[in-house]
mmCIF file of C-alpha atoms in Angstrom:
data_model
loop_
_atom_site.group_PDB
_atom_site.id
_atom_site.type_symbol
_atom_site.label_atom_id
_atom_site.label_comp_id
_atom_site.label_asym_id
_atom_site.label_seq_id
_atom_site.Cartn_x
_atom_site.Cartn_y
_atom_site.Cartn_z
ATOM 1 C CA MET L 1079 -9.911 9.107 29.149
ATOM 2 C CA LYS L 1080 -8.765 10.439 25.780
ATOM 3 C CA LEU L 1081 -6.078 8.177 24.256
ATOM 4 C CA ALA L 1082 -3.948 8.319 21.107
ATOM 5 C CA VAL L 1083 -1.867 5.586 19.517
ATOM 6 C CA LEU L 1084 1.267 5.690 17.341
ATOM 7 C CA ILE L 1085 2.205 2.699 15.150
ATOM 8 C CA ASN L 1086 5.716 2.618 13.677
ATOM 9 C CA GLU L 1087 5.854 -0.760 11.911
ATOM 10 C CA GLY L 1088 4.076 -2.311 8.947
ATOM 11 C CA PRO L 1089 1.705 -5.283 9.063
ATOM 12 C CA TYR L 1090 2.789 -8.954 9.405
ATOM 13 C CA GLN L 1091 6.545 -8.312 9.694
ATOM 14 C CA HIS L 1092 6.237 -7.117 13.291
ATOM 15 C CA GLN L 1093 3.602 -7.550 15.995
ATOM 16 C CA ALA L 1094 3.290 -3.775 16.569
ATOM 17 C CA SER L 1095 0.130 -3.219 14.495
ATOM 18 C CA ASP L 1096 -1.536 -6.296 16.043
ATOM 19 C CA SER L 1097 -0.662 -5.188 19.578
ATOM 20 C CA ALA L 1098 -1.990 -1.712 18.832
ATOM 21 C CA TYR L 1099 -5.231 -3.157 17.428
ATOM 22 C CA GLN L 1100 -5.817 -5.280 20.531
ATOM 23 C CA PHE L 1101 -5.005 -2.300 22.741
ATOM 24 C CA VAL L 1102 -7.375 0.043 20.891
ATOM 25 C CA THR L 1103 -10.160 -2.575 20.929
ATOM 26 C CA ALA L 1104 -9.748 -3.026 24.698
ATOM 27 C CA ALA L 1105 -9.635 0.744 25.279
ATOM 28 C CA LEU L 1106 -12.869 1.265 23.325
ATOM 29 C CA ALA L 1107 -14.531 -1.632 25.165
ATOM 30 C CA ALA L 1108 -13.597 0.036 28.465
ATOM 31 C CA GLY L 1109 -15.353 3.226 27.343
ATOM 32 C CA HIS L 1110 -12.271 5.317 26.580
ATOM 33 C CA GLU L 1111 -12.035 7.654 23.615
ATOM 34 C CA VAL L 1112 -9.322 6.882 21.037
ATOM 35 C CA MET L 1113 -8.963 10.271 19.360
ATOM 36 C CA ARG L 1114 -6.416 9.196 16.731
ATOM 37 C CA VAL L 1115 -4.259 6.320 15.508
ATOM 38 C CA PHE L 1116 -1.212 7.729 13.736
ATOM 39 C CA PHE L 1117 0.876 5.553 11.411
ATOM 40 C CA TYR L 1118 4.508 6.546 10.943
ATOM 41 C CA HIS L 1119 7.676 5.016 9.476
ATOM 42 C CA ASP L 1120 6.832 1.625 7.880
ATOM 43 C CA GLY L 1121 3.576 1.797 9.853
ATOM 44 C CA VAL L 1122 1.981 3.570 6.885
ATOM 45 C CA ASN L 1123 1.994 0.210 5.069
ATOM 46 C CA ASN L 1124 -0.968 -0.782 7.259
ATOM 47 C CA GLY L 1125 -3.087 1.530 5.112
ATOM 48 C CA THR L 1126 -2.796 -0.055 1.676
ATOM 49 C CA ARG L 1127 -5.953 -1.774 0.437
ATOM 50 C CA LEU L 1128 -3.934 -4.007 -1.908
ATOM 51 C CA THR L 1129 -2.838 -6.659 0.599
ATOM 52 C CA THR L 1130 -4.199 -10.183 0.190
ATOM 53 C CA PRO L 1131 -3.149 -12.294 3.159
ATOM 54 C CA PRO L 1132 -3.949 -16.036 3.132
ATOM 55 C CA GLN L 1133 -7.618 -16.728 3.971
ATOM 56 C CA ASP L 1134 -6.815 -18.427 7.271
ATOM 57 C CA ASP L 1135 -4.773 -15.432 8.477
ATOM 58 C CA ARG L 1136 -6.019 -12.179 9.988
ATOM 59 C CA HIS L 1137 -6.561 -9.300 7.551
ATOM 60 C CA ILE L 1138 -4.783 -6.493 9.361
ATOM 61 C CA GLN L 1139 -5.850 -3.627 7.089
ATOM 62 C CA ARG L 1140 -9.506 -4.697 6.897
ATOM 63 C CA ARG L 1141 -9.582 -5.123 10.663
ATOM 64 C CA TRP L 1142 -8.432 -1.500 11.098
ATOM 65 C CA SER L 1143 -10.900 -0.245 8.459
ATOM 66 C CA ALA L 1144 -13.785 -2.092 10.159
ATOM 67 C CA LEU L 1145 -12.839 -0.723 13.585
ATOM 68 C CA ALA L 1146 -12.635 2.791 12.128
ATOM 69 C CA ASP L 1147 -16.075 2.384 10.570
ATOM 70 C CA GLU L 1148 -17.633 1.060 13.753
ATOM 71 C CA HIS L 1149 -16.121 3.616 16.162
ATOM 72 C CA LYS L 1150 -15.476 6.627 13.900
ATOM 73 C CA LEU L 1151 -11.729 6.207 14.503
ATOM 74 C CA ASP L 1152 -9.344 8.709 12.929
ATOM 75 C CA LEU L 1153 -6.649 6.616 11.193
ATOM 76 C CA VAL L 1154 -3.915 8.935 9.895
ATOM 77 C CA LEU L 1155 -0.986 7.967 7.671
ATOM 78 C CA CYS L 1156 2.012 10.335 7.730
ATOM 79 C CA VAL L 1157 2.296 11.995 4.313
ATOM 80 C CA ALA L 1158 6.111 12.161 4.249
ATOM 81 C CA ALA L 1159 6.385 8.484 5.239
ATOM 82 C CA CYS L 1160 3.731 7.601 2.597
ATOM 83 C CA GLN L 1161 5.549 9.448 -0.160
ATOM 84 C CA ARG L 1162 8.768 7.573 0.598
ATOM 85 C CA ARG L 1163 6.968 4.225 0.582
ATOM 86 C CA GLY L 1164 4.423 4.494 -2.225
ATOM 87 C CA LEU L 1165 1.198 4.959 -0.253
ATOM 88 C CA VAL L 1166 -1.024 7.227 -2.339
ATOM 89 C CA ASP L 1167 -4.551 8.628 -1.993
ATOM 90 C CA GLU L 1168 -6.466 10.355 -4.781
ATOM 91 C CA GLY L 1169 -5.150 13.796 -3.871
ATOM 92 C CA GLU L 1170 -1.554 12.612 -3.696
ATOM 93 C CA MET L 1171 -2.038 10.737 -6.972
ATOM 94 C CA LYS L 1172 -2.998 13.958 -8.748
ATOM 95 C CA ARG L 1173 -0.416 16.118 -6.963
ATOM 96 C CA ASN L 1174 2.484 13.804 -7.793
ATOM 97 C CA SER L 1175 1.185 12.601 -11.176
ATOM 98 C CA LYS L 1176 0.939 8.928 -10.216
ATOM 99 C CA ASP L 1177 -1.184 6.445 -12.160
ATOM 100 C CA ALA L 1178 -2.901 4.826 -9.173
ATOM 101 C CA HIS L 1179 -3.919 5.188 -5.549
ATOM 102 C CA ASN L 1180 -4.031 2.506 -2.872
ATOM 103 C CA ILE L 1181 -5.385 3.855 0.420
ATOM 104 C CA ALA L 1182 -7.911 1.675 2.235
ATOM 105 C CA ASP L 1183 -11.282 2.841 3.597
ATOM 106 C CA GLY L 1184 -11.116 4.633 6.904
ATOM 107 C CA PHE L 1185 -7.520 5.846 6.478
ATOM 108 C CA ARG L 1186 -6.470 9.360 5.514
ATOM 109 C CA ILE L 1187 -3.087 10.858 4.656
ATOM 110 C CA SER L 1188 -2.010 13.959 6.530
ATOM 111 C CA GLY L 1189 0.987 15.734 8.008
ATOM 112 C CA LEU L 1190 3.185 14.860 10.949
ATOM 113 C CA GLY L 1191 1.469 17.719 12.732
ATOM 114 C CA GLN L 1192 -1.409 15.314 13.364
ATOM 115 C CA LEU L 1193 0.938 13.253 15.554
ATOM 116 C CA VAL L 1194 2.069 16.267 17.547
ATOM 117 C CA GLU L 1195 -1.562 17.400 17.858
ATOM 118 C CA ALA L 1196 -2.472 13.932 19.185
ATOM 119 C CA GLY L 1197 0.335 14.285 21.739
ATOM 120 C CA ILE L 1198 -1.060 17.643 22.822
ATOM 121 C CA GLU L 1199 -4.756 16.787 22.905
ATOM 122 C CA ALA L 1200 -4.762 13.201 24.183
ATOM 123 C CA ASP L 1201 -4.289 12.432 27.876
ATOM 124 C CA ARG L 1202 -1.952 9.559 26.949
ATOM 125 C CA LEU L 1203 -0.043 8.645 23.792
ATOM 126 C CA VAL L 1204 0.957 4.988 23.462
ATOM 127 C CA THR L 1205 3.608 3.949 20.907
ATOM 128 C CA PHE L 1206 3.862 0.533 19.267
ATOM 129 C CA GLY L 1207 6.946 -0.266 17.203
ATOM 130 C CA ASP L 1208 10.058 -2.364 16.792
ATOM 131 C CA MET Z 1314 2.045 6.718 39.426
ATOM 132 C CA SER Z 1315 4.887 8.066 37.370
ATOM 133 C CA THR Z 1316 5.783 6.388 34.046
ATOM 134 C CA LEU Z 1317 4.548 3.182 32.440
ATOM 135 C CA ASN Z 1318 7.578 1.788 30.615
ATOM 136 C CA ILE Z 1319 6.822 -0.718 27.860
ATOM 137 C CA VAL Z 1320 9.493 -3.190 26.760
ATOM 138 C CA ASN Z 1321 8.905 -5.522 23.791
ATOM 139 C CA LYS Z 1322 12.286 -7.165 23.062
ATOM 140 C CA SER Z 1323 13.727 -10.455 24.268
ATOM 141 C CA PRO Z 1324 16.666 -9.649 26.592
ATOM 142 C CA PHE Z 1325 18.516 -12.504 24.901
ATOM 143 C CA GLU Z 1326 18.491 -10.579 21.615
ATOM 144 C CA LYS Z 1327 18.516 -6.875 22.536
ATOM 145 C CA ARG Z 1328 19.620 -4.991 25.652
ATOM 146 C CA THR Z 1329 16.414 -2.928 25.868
ATOM 147 C CA LEU Z 1330 15.212 -4.469 29.142
ATOM 148 C CA GLU Z 1331 18.382 -3.671 31.098
ATOM 149 C CA GLN Z 1332 18.672 -0.267 29.363
ATOM 150 C CA CYS Z 1333 15.162 0.565 30.558
ATOM 151 C CA LEU Z 1334 15.565 -0.817 34.081
ATOM 152 C CA LYS Z 1335 18.747 1.115 34.869
ATOM 153 C CA ARG Z 1336 16.982 4.437 34.172
ATOM 154 C CA ILE Z 1337 13.720 4.071 36.050
ATOM 155 C CA GLY Z 1338 12.875 4.277 39.724
ATOM 156 C CA GLU Z 1339 10.329 4.853 42.456
ATOM 157 C CA GLY Z 1340 6.768 5.009 41.169
ATOM 158 C CA ASP Z 1341 7.599 3.705 37.700
ATOM 159 C CA SER Z 1342 6.206 0.478 36.262
ATOM 160 C CA VAL Z 1343 7.369 -1.873 33.533
ATOM 161 C CA LEU Z 1344 5.016 -3.776 31.235
ATOM 162 C CA LEU Z 1345 6.582 -6.630 29.267
ATOM 163 C CA ILE Z 1346 4.845 -7.259 25.931
ATOM 164 C CA GLU Z 1347 5.525 -9.190 22.702
ATOM 165 C CA ASP Z 1348 8.985 -10.867 22.763
ATOM 166 C CA ALA Z 1349 9.857 -9.350 26.155
ATOM 167 C CA THR Z 1350 7.200 -11.469 27.881
ATOM 168 C CA ILE Z 1351 9.489 -14.508 28.045
ATOM 169 C CA SER Z 1352 11.689 -12.700 30.591
ATOM 170 C CA ALA Z 1353 8.824 -12.846 33.119
ATOM 171 C CA VAL Z 1354 9.089 -16.633 33.367
ATOM 172 C CA ASN Z 1355 10.853 -18.223 36.334
ATOM 173 C CA GLY Z 1356 14.354 -19.555 35.846
ATOM 174 C CA THR Z 1357 15.879 -17.410 33.084
ATOM 175 C CA ALA Z 1358 19.278 -15.709 33.287
ATOM 176 C CA TYR Z 1359 17.447 -12.372 33.632
ATOM 177 C CA ALA Z 1360 15.447 -13.336 36.736
ATOM 178 C CA ASN Z 1361 17.768 -11.500 39.126
ATOM 179 C CA LEU Z 1362 17.680 -8.324 37.040
ATOM 180 C CA LEU Z 1363 13.880 -8.258 37.284
ATOM 181 C CA LEU Z 1364 13.836 -9.235 40.969
ATOM 182 C CA GLU Z 1365 16.209 -6.348 41.688
ATOM 183 C CA ALA Z 1366 14.027 -3.930 39.671
ATOM 184 C CA SER Z 1367 10.921 -5.076 41.543
ATOM 185 C CA LYS Z 1368 12.280 -3.506 44.755
ATOM 186 C CA GLN Z 1369 11.343 -0.061 43.450
ATOM 187 C CA SER Z 1370 9.135 -0.634 40.389
ATOM 188 C CA ARG Z 1371 6.025 -2.644 39.645
ATOM 189 C CA LEU Z 1372 6.374 -5.301 36.956
ATOM 190 C CA TYR Z 1373 3.635 -6.569 34.655
ATOM 191 C CA VAL Z 1374 3.502 -9.024 31.766
ATOM 192 C CA LEU Z 1375 0.930 -9.168 28.965
ATOM 193 C CA GLN Z 1376 -0.626 -12.616 29.374
ATOM 194 C CA PRO Z 1377 -1.896 -13.130 25.762
ATOM 195 C CA ASP Z 1378 1.645 -12.586 24.428
ATOM 196 C CA LEU Z 1379 3.070 -15.015 26.985
ATOM 197 C CA GLN Z 1380 0.401 -17.578 26.127
ATOM 198 C CA ALA Z 1381 1.137 -17.217 22.409
ATOM 199 C CA ARG Z 1382 4.748 -18.168 23.110
ATOM 200 C CA GLY Z 1383 3.889 -21.322 25.058
ATOM 201 C CA PHE Z 1384 4.292 -20.124 28.630
ATOM 202 C CA ALA Z 1385 0.689 -19.834 29.849
ATOM 203 C CA GLU Z 1386 1.151 -22.619 32.408
ATOM 204 C CA LYS Z 1387 4.703 -21.798 33.503
ATOM 205 C CA PRO Z 1388 5.245 -20.131 36.873
ATOM 206 C CA LEU Z 1389 6.144 -16.436 36.635
ATOM 207 C CA LEU Z 1390 8.682 -14.576 38.732
ATOM 208 C CA ASP Z 1391 7.014 -13.766 42.023
ATOM 209 C CA PRO Z 1392 6.802 -9.951 41.694
ATOM 210 C CA VAL Z 1393 5.476 -10.009 38.108
ATOM 211 C CA GLU Z 1394 1.731 -9.559 37.702
ATOM 212 C CA ALA Z 1395 0.007 -10.901 34.561
ATOM 213 C CA VAL Z 1396 -2.490 -8.582 32.829
ATOM 214 C CA ASP Z 1397 -4.727 -8.899 29.776
ATOM 215 C CA TYR Z 1398 -5.341 -6.078 27.251
ATOM 216 C CA ALA Z 1399 -7.982 -4.535 29.529
ATOM 217 C CA GLY Z 1400 -5.322 -4.506 32.259
ATOM 218 C CA PHE Z 1401 -2.869 -2.912 29.806
ATOM 219 C CA VAL Z 1402 -5.396 -0.102 29.189
ATOM 220 C CA ASP Z 1403 -5.865 0.363 32.952
ATOM 221 C CA LEU Z 1404 -2.086 0.674 33.416
ATOM 222 C CA VAL Z 1405 -1.921 3.374 30.721
ATOM 223 C CA VAL Z 1406 -4.703 5.292 32.465
ATOM 224 C CA LYS Z 1407 -3.141 4.945 35.932
ATOM 225 C CA HIS Z 1408 0.288 6.332 34.960
ATOM 226 C CA GLU Z 1409 1.065 9.934 34.067
ATOM 227 C CA ARG Z 1410 2.851 9.052 30.819
ATOM 228 C CA VAL Z 1411 3.813 6.043 28.712
ATOM 229 C CA HIS Z 1412 7.343 5.408 27.467
ATOM 230 C CA SER Z 1413 7.803 2.653 24.879
ATOM 231 C CA TRP Z 1414 11.445 1.569 24.819
ATOM 232 C CA LEU Z 1415 11.724 0.677 21.142
ATOM 233 C CA MET T 1288 9.363 18.592 5.685
ATOM 234 C CA MET T 1289 5.963 20.107 6.406
ATOM 235 C CA GLU T 1290 7.166 23.225 8.142
ATOM 236 C CA ASP T 1291 4.122 25.208 7.109
ATOM 237 C CA GLU T 1292 1.912 23.384 9.588
ATOM 238 C CA GLU T 1293 0.682 25.300 12.600
ATOM 239 C CA TYR T 1294 -1.206 24.450 15.747
ATOM 240 C CA GLN T 1295 -4.076 26.749 16.676
ATOM 241 C CA GLY T 1296 -5.110 25.063 19.925
ATOM 242 C CA GLY T 1297 -2.918 27.215 22.149
ATOM 243 C CA GLU T 1298 -2.119 24.400 24.580
ATOM 244 C CA VAL T 1299 1.566 23.815 25.343
ATOM 245 C CA LYS T 1300 2.863 20.480 26.543
ATOM 246 C CA LYS T 1301 6.336 19.289 27.381
ATOM 247 C CA PHE T 1302 7.542 16.774 24.773
ATOM 248 C CA LEU T 1303 10.607 14.638 25.323
ATOM 249 C CA TYR T 1304 12.080 12.876 22.297
ATOM 250 C CA VAL T 1305 14.200 9.926 23.385
ATOM 251 C CA ASN T 1306 16.761 8.885 20.788
ATOM 252 C CA ARG T 1307 18.366 5.484 21.335
ATOM 253 C CA ARG T 1308 19.393 4.339 17.857
ATOM 254 C CA LEU T 1309 22.261 4.849 15.450
ATOM 255 C CA PRO T 1310 21.528 6.936 12.360
ATOM 256 C CA HIS T 1311 21.620 5.556 8.785
ATOM 257 C CA GLY T 1312 21.186 1.821 9.543
ATOM 258 C CA THR T 1313 17.484 2.534 10.033
ATOM 259 C CA VAL T 1314 15.336 5.576 9.228
ATOM 260 C CA TYR T 1315 14.193 6.204 12.817
ATOM 261 C CA ALA T 1316 16.725 8.962 13.637
ATOM 262 C CA LEU T 1317 15.809 10.993 10.558
ATOM 263 C CA GLU T 1318 12.056 10.601 10.957
ATOM 264 C CA SER T 1319 12.327 11.392 14.680
ATOM 265 C CA LEU T 1320 14.110 14.626 13.820
ATOM 266 C CA GLU T 1321 11.302 15.521 11.396
ATOM 267 C CA THR T 1322 8.797 15.095 14.248
ATOM 268 C CA VAL T 1323 10.909 17.299 16.522
ATOM 269 C CA LEU T 1324 10.850 20.097 13.940
ATOM 270 C CA ILE T 1325 7.070 19.858 13.597
ATOM 271 C CA GLY T 1326 6.680 19.829 17.379
ATOM 272 C CA ALA T 1327 8.725 23.008 17.585
ATOM 273 C CA ALA T 1328 6.704 24.627 14.773
ATOM 274 C CA PHE T 1329 3.617 23.887 16.906
ATOM 275 C CA ASP T 1330 5.167 25.999 19.684
ATOM 276 C CA GLN T 1331 5.503 23.055 22.039
ATOM 277 C CA ASP T 1332 8.135 22.800 24.773
ATOM 278 C CA VAL T 1333 10.567 20.328 23.186
ATOM 279 C CA SER T 1334 13.533 18.505 24.732
ATOM 280 C CA MET T 1335 15.675 15.789 23.192
ATOM 281 C CA LEU T 1336 17.472 13.058 25.085
ATOM 282 C CA PHE T 1337 20.231 10.994 23.510
ATOM 283 C CA ILE T 1338 21.039 7.735 25.262
ATOM 284 C CA ASP T 1339 22.485 4.358 24.267
ATOM 285 C CA ASP T 1340 23.282 4.283 20.517
ATOM 286 C CA GLY T 1341 21.320 7.537 20.128
ATOM 287 C CA VAL T 1342 24.488 9.468 21.068
ATOM 288 C CA TYR T 1343 25.902 8.510 17.668
ATOM 289 C CA GLN T 1344 23.252 10.710 16.015
ATOM 290 C CA LEU T 1345 25.237 13.738 17.230
ATOM 291 C CA LYS T 1346 28.659 12.466 16.117
ATOM 292 C CA LYS T 1347 30.774 15.030 14.280
ATOM 293 C CA ASP T 1348 32.068 14.402 10.756
ATOM 294 C CA GLN T 1349 29.204 12.226 9.515
ATOM 295 C CA ALA T 1350 29.512 11.959 5.732
ATOM 296 C CA PRO T 1351 26.679 9.693 4.583
ATOM 297 C CA GLU T 1352 27.076 11.010 1.044
ATOM 298 C CA SER T 1353 29.390 7.978 0.821
ATOM 299 C CA ILE T 1354 26.301 5.763 0.826
ATOM 300 C CA GLU T 1355 24.096 8.213 -1.094
ATOM 301 C CA PHE T 1356 22.179 9.288 2.037
ATOM 302 C CA LYS T 1357 21.177 12.836 2.861
ATOM 303 C CA ASN T 1358 23.422 14.347 5.561
ATOM 304 C CA PHE T 1359 20.729 15.298 8.069
ATOM 305 C CA SER T 1360 23.210 15.556 10.944
ATOM 306 C CA LYS T 1361 23.574 19.256 10.040
ATOM 307 C CA THR T 1362 19.958 19.731 11.094
ATOM 308 C CA TYR T 1363 20.873 19.126 14.754
ATOM 309 C CA ARG T 1364 22.932 22.312 14.581
ATOM 310 C CA ALA T 1365 19.943 24.206 13.180
ATOM 311 C CA LEU T 1366 17.610 23.125 15.996
ATOM 312 C CA GLU T 1367 18.375 26.306 17.902
ATOM 313 C CA MET T 1368 16.610 28.295 15.179
ATOM 314 C CA TYR T 1369 13.485 26.274 15.929
ATOM 315 C CA ASP T 1370 13.821 27.055 19.655
ATOM 316 C CA VAL T 1371 14.838 23.480 20.374
ATOM 317 C CA GLU T 1372 17.638 24.240 22.795
ATOM 318 C CA LYS T 1373 17.369 21.492 25.369
ATOM 319 C CA LEU T 1374 19.548 18.653 24.155
ATOM 320 C CA PHE T 1375 20.551 16.156 26.830
ATOM 321 C CA VAL T 1376 23.188 13.449 26.401
ATOM 322 C CA GLU T 1377 23.842 10.735 28.954
ATOM 323 C CA ARG T 1378 27.432 10.586 30.168
ATOM 324 C CA GLU T 1379 27.501 6.799 30.652
ATOM 325 C CA SER T 1380 26.309 6.223 27.069
ATOM 326 C CA LEU T 1381 29.174 8.385 25.751
ATOM 327 C CA GLU T 1382 31.778 6.718 27.967
ATOM 328 C CA GLU T 1383 30.609 3.221 27.126
ATOM 329 C CA ARG T 1384 31.259 4.043 23.459
ATOM 330 C CA GLY T 1385 34.635 5.716 23.966
ATOM 331 C CA LEU T 1386 33.158 9.125 23.084
ATOM 332 C CA SER T 1387 33.308 12.499 24.794
ATOM 333 C CA GLU T 1388 31.479 15.798 24.400
ATOM 334 C CA ASP T 1389 34.226 16.875 21.965
ATOM 335 C CA ASP T 1390 33.033 14.240 19.504
ATOM 336 C CA LEU T 1391 29.585 15.863 19.259
ATOM 337 C CA LEU T 1392 28.590 18.358 16.571
ATOM 338 C CA VAL T 1393 26.421 20.535 18.795
ATOM 339 C CA ASP T 1394 26.410 21.926 22.347
ATOM 340 C CA VAL T 1395 24.569 19.650 24.727
ATOM 341 C CA GLU T 1396 23.942 19.247 28.430
ATOM 342 C CA VAL T 1397 25.614 16.073 29.657
ATOM 343 C CA ILE T 1398 23.669 14.338 32.405
ATOM 344 C CA ALA T 1399 24.265 11.231 34.484
ATOM 345 C CA SER T 1400 22.274 8.051 34.010
ATOM 346 C CA LYS T 1401 20.612 8.538 37.380
ATOM 347 C CA GLU T 1402 19.300 11.963 36.278
ATOM 348 C CA VAL T 1403 17.402 10.501 33.316
ATOM 349 C CA LYS T 1404 14.346 9.552 35.370
ATOM 350 C CA ALA T 1405 13.973 13.095 36.722
ATOM 351 C CA LEU T 1406 14.113 14.442 33.159
ATOM 352 C CA ILE T 1407 11.458 11.992 31.962
ATOM 353 C CA ASP T 1408 9.268 12.826 34.979
ATOM 354 C CA GLN T 1409 9.294 16.530 34.013
ATOM 355 C CA ASN T 1410 7.703 15.842 30.624
ATOM 356 C CA ASP T 1411 4.094 15.234 29.586
ATOM 357 C CA VAL T 1412 4.690 13.208 26.429
ATOM 358 C CA VAL T 1413 7.595 10.847 25.745
ATOM 359 C CA LEU T 1414 8.248 9.836 22.142
ATOM 360 C CA SER T 1415 10.831 7.227 21.261
ATOM 361 C CA PHE T 1416 11.187 5.901 17.739
#
């Protein structure tokens, strides 16, 4: 089955991103397609490559990036939510004249339309949030 | 099956569980995850609410979340079925839509 | 808002946006509304349901300029222009809060709590923020 996932909270503060990761891992293991993981609200904070959690803790961003690499997952950060919260890729850096970018491997920034498209094209959309 | 309703809040902190239960019915299921898992344990003040809901809806609890909170060995309410993440995925597939009560 | 986006796929699904939170205290109401507008721009069949504290999103006379917030409550009145015409409000949620239809800034269909399940069952995708 074709699944899509929506994550509305950032890493560490709330379990949402962890629950979503476990869910996506289990779905892939069961042979399902995960056509997109969309990050909205504070969820976009999962996509910064600048986090440095303690060594004995899970690295939430790297875990997502590795899963994306392994399974060709489409990890999409909402552009409007990113702009409000300081998540910037190279294109956004140039467009908004910022001096840095911070998006991790495997993530891309795009419009909210990608969420609606996931709702249309996936058989099920599962939301994780607060 | 109709809707898989996901609840993730402790009923002792937020009213999400009762708000969900009063609006679902025949063919719907409820999956308790994250902080909501503690309501699946026998002997809480919310036992009757869940027992009542079980007359028309199926109830599930996400075992890894329950285990994380120290309740792996505690008896669950009779109608609640424990599932792992693979079981969570199966529930999503089996229902027509998923509604997360955030 | 990214109102220039379009969907070329041609498929139409029924989307239900369930709103259960107060505006302003958190950003969910505003960002939910932004999704609704995109969904409508994609020519999807969009309904909105306001239950629990979500009914406060439609309260008349909101003036969040007092806390330097954008007054997005006006957007609910503009939804019609985006062909979002199905706004449902649960009667019990209004009554519980001492509100009536007259307190709302837009025309809605008031439904009973026991009708909510039937509404949800009619939709393909349920989004709740």
